[in-house]
mmCIF file of C-alpha atoms in Angstrom:
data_model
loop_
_atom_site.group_PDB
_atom_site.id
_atom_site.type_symbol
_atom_site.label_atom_id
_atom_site.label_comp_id
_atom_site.label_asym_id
_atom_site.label_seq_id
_atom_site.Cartn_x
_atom_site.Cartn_y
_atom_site.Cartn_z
ATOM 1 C CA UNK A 27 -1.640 5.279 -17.889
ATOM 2 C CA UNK A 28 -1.191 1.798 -18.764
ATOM 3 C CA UNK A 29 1.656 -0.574 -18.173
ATOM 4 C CA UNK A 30 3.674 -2.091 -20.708
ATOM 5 C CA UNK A 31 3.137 -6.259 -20.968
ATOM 6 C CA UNK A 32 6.790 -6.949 -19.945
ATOM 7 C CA UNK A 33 6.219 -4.579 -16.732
ATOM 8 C CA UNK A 34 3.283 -5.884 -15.935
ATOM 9 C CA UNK A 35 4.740 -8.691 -16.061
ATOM 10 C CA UNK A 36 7.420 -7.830 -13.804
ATOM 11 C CA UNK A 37 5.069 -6.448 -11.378
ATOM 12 C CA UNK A 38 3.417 -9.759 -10.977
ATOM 13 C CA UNK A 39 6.225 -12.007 -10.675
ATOM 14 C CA UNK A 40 7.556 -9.861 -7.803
ATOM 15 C CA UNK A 41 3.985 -9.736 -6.014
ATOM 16 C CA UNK A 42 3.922 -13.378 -6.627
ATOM 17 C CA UNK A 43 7.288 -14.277 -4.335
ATOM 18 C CA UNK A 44 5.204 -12.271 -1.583
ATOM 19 C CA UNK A 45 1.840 -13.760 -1.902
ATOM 20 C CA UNK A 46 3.101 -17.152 -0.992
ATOM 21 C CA UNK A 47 3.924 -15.897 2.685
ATOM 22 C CA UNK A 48 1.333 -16.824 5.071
ATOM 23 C CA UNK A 49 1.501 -13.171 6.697
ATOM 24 C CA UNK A 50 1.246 -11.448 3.364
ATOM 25 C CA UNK A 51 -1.732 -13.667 3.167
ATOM 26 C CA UNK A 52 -2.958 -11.739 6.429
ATOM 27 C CA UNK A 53 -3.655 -8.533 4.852
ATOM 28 C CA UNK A 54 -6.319 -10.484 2.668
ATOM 29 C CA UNK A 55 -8.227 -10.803 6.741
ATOM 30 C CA UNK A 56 -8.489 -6.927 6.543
ATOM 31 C CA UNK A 57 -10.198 -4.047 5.007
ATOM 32 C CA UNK A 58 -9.058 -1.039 4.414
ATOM 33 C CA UNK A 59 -10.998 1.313 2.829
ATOM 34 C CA UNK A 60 -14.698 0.720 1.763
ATOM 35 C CA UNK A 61 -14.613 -3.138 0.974
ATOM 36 C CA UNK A 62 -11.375 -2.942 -0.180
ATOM 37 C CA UNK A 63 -8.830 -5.728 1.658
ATOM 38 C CA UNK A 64 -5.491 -4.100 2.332
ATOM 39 C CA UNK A 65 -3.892 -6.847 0.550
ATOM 40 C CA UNK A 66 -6.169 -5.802 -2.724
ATOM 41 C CA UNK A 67 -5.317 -1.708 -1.885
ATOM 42 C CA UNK A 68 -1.304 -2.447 -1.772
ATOM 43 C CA UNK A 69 -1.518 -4.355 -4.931
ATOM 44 C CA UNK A 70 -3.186 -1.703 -6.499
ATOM 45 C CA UNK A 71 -0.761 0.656 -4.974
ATOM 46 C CA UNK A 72 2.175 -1.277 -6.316
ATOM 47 C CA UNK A 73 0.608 -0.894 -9.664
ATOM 48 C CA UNK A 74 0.231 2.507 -9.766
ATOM 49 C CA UNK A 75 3.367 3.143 -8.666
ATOM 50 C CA UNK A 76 4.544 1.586 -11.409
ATOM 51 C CA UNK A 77 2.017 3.498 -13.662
ATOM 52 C CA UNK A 78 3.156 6.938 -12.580
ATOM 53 C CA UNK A 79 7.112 5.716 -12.977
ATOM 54 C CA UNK A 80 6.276 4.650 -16.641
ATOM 55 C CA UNK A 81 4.221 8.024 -16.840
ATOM 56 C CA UNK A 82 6.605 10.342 -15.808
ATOM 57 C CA UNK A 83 9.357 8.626 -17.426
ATOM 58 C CA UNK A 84 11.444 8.358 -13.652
ATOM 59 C CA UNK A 85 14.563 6.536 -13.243
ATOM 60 C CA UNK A 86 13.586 4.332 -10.254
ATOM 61 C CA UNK A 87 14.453 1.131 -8.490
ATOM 62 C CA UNK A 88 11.343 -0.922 -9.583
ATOM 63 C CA UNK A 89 11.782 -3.542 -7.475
ATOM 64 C CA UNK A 90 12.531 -1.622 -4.903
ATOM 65 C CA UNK A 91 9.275 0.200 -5.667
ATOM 66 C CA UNK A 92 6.840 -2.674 -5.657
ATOM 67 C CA UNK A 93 8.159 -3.944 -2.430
ATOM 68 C CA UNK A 94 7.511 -0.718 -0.356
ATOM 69 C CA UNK A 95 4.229 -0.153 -1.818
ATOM 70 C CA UNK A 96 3.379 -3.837 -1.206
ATOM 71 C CA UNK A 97 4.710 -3.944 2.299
ATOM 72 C CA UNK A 98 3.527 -0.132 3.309
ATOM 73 C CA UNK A 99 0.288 -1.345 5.000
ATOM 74 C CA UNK A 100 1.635 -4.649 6.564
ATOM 75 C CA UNK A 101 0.476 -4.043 9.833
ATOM 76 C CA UNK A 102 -1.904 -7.007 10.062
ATOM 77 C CA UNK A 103 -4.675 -5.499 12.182
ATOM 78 C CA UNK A 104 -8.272 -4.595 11.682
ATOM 79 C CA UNK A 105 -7.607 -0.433 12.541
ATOM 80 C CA UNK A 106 -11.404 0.009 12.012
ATOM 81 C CA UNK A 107 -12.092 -1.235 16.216
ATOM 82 C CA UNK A 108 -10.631 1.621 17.715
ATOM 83 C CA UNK A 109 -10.901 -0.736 20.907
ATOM 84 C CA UNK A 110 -8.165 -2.776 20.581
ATOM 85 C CA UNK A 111 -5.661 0.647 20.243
ATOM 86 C CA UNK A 112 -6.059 1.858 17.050
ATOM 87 C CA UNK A 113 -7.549 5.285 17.224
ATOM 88 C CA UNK A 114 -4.514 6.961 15.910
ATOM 89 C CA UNK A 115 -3.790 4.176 13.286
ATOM 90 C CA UNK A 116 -3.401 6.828 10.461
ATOM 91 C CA UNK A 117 0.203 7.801 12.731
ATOM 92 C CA UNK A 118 1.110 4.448 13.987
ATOM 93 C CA UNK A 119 0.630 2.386 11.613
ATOM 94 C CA UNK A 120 3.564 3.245 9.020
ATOM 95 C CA UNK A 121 6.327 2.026 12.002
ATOM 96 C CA UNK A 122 4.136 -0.996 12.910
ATOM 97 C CA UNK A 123 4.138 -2.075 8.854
ATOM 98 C CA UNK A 124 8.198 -1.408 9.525
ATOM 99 C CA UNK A 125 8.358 -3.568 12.091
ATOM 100 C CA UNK A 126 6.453 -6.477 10.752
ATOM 101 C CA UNK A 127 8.530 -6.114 7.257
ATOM 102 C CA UNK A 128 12.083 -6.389 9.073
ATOM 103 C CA UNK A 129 10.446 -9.127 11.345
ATOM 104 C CA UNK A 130 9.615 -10.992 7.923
ATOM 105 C CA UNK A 131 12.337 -9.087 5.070
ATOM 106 C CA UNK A 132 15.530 -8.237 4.380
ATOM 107 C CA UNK A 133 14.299 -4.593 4.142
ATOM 108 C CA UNK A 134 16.467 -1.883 2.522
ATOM 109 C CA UNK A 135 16.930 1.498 3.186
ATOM 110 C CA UNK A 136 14.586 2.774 0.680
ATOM 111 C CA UNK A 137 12.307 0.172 1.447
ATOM 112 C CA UNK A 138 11.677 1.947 5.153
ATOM 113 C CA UNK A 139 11.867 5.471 3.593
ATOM 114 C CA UNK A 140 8.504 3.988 1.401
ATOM 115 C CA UNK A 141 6.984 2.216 4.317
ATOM 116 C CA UNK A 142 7.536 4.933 7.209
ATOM 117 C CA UNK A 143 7.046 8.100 4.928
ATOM 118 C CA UNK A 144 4.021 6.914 3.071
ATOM 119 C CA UNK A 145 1.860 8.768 5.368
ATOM 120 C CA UNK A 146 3.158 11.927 4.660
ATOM 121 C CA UNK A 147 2.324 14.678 5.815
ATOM 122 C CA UNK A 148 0.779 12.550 8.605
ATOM 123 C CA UNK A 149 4.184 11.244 9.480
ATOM 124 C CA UNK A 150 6.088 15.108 9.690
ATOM 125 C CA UNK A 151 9.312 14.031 8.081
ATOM 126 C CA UNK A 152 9.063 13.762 4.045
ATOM 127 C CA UNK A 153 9.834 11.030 1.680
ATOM 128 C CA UNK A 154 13.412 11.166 0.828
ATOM 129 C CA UNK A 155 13.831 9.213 -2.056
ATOM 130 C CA UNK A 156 11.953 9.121 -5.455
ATOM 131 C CA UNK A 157 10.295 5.991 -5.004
ATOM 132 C CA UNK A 158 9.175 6.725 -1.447
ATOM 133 C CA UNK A 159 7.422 9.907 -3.015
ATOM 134 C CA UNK A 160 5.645 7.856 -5.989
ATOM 135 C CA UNK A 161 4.068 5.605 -3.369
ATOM 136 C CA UNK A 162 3.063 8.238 -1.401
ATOM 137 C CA UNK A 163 1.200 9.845 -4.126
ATOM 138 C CA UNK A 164 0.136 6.585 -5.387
ATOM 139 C CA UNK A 165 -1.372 5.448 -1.595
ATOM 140 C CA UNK A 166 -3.509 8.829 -1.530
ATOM 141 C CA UNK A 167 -4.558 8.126 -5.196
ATOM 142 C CA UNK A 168 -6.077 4.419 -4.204
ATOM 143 C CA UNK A 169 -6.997 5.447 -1.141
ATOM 144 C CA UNK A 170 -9.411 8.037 -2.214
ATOM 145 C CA UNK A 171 -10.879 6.011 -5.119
ATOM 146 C CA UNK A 172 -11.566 3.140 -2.987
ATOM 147 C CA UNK A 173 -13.187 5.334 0.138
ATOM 148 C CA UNK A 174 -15.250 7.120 -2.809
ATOM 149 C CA UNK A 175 -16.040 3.921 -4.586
ATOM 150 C CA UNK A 176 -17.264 2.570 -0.817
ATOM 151 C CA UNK A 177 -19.118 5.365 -0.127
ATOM 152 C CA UNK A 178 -21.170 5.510 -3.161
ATOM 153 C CA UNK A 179 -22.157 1.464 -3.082
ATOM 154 C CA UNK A 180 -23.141 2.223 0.687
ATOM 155 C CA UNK A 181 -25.480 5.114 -0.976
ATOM 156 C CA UNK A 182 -26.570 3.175 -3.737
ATOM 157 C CA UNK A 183 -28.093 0.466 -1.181
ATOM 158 C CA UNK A 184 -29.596 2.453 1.439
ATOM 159 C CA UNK A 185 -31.601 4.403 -1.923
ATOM 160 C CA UNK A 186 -32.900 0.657 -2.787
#
């Protein structure tokens, strides 16, 4: 599943517009799975949304799509200290990314359906809209390469 130049492309000039903020440039300060920065897993989230769109052949708001799945982890905390409040980050966190995106964005309807349902079934209430659903799929996807990826490095140097 590869993407086409002209939507990668497209991708990449609408990450761009976001990268220049100073609190997108935040998320760079955190990890989120193995050694994975949760600016680097949202990117690759936006890009696989984009991959299963072009897969599947869906009708979607692309735009639309690559600004939920950049801005569905924009919390802006490190959730690993479960000190500072974050033990139940995996619930919380979808309506503090909400927050900070309104705070920051002109954030759309289906924007927030990405951003507060990508947690799903964590967060009870499903994805309602097509897009919403892709990055929800797309999140567990990343998520799971990037947790297995961190796992097996942290094998591979305690074998040494």
């Amino acid at each position: 599943m590869q993407l086409s130049t002209t939507e990668h492309e497209q991708l990449y000039a609408i990450l761009q517009q976001y990268d220049e903020n100073p609190q997108v440039q935040r998320m760079r300060e955190f990890i989120q799975h193995g050694d994975v920065t949760v600016f680097d897993h949202c990117i690759a989230v936006a890009e696989y949304s984009c991959r299963i769109a072009e897969f599947l052949h869906l009708s979607v708001n692309r735009k639309v799509l690559i600004r939920g799945a950049l801005l569905h982890d924009y919390f802006l905390y490190d959730w690993h200290n479960p000190d500072n409040g974050h033990r139940l980050h995996g619930f919380s966190h979808p309506y503090t990314s909400l927050k900070n995106a309104k705070r920051d964005y002109s954030i759309t309807k289906r924007e927030a359906d990405i951003i507060v349902k990508h947690m799903f079934p964590l967060t009870i209430v499903p994805p309602q809209t097509k897009e919403a659903w892709i990055v929800c799929l797309a999140d567990k996807i990343c998520a799971g390469e990037e947790t297995i990826k961190g796992m097996r490095k942290r094998k591979r140097r305690k074998s040494r």
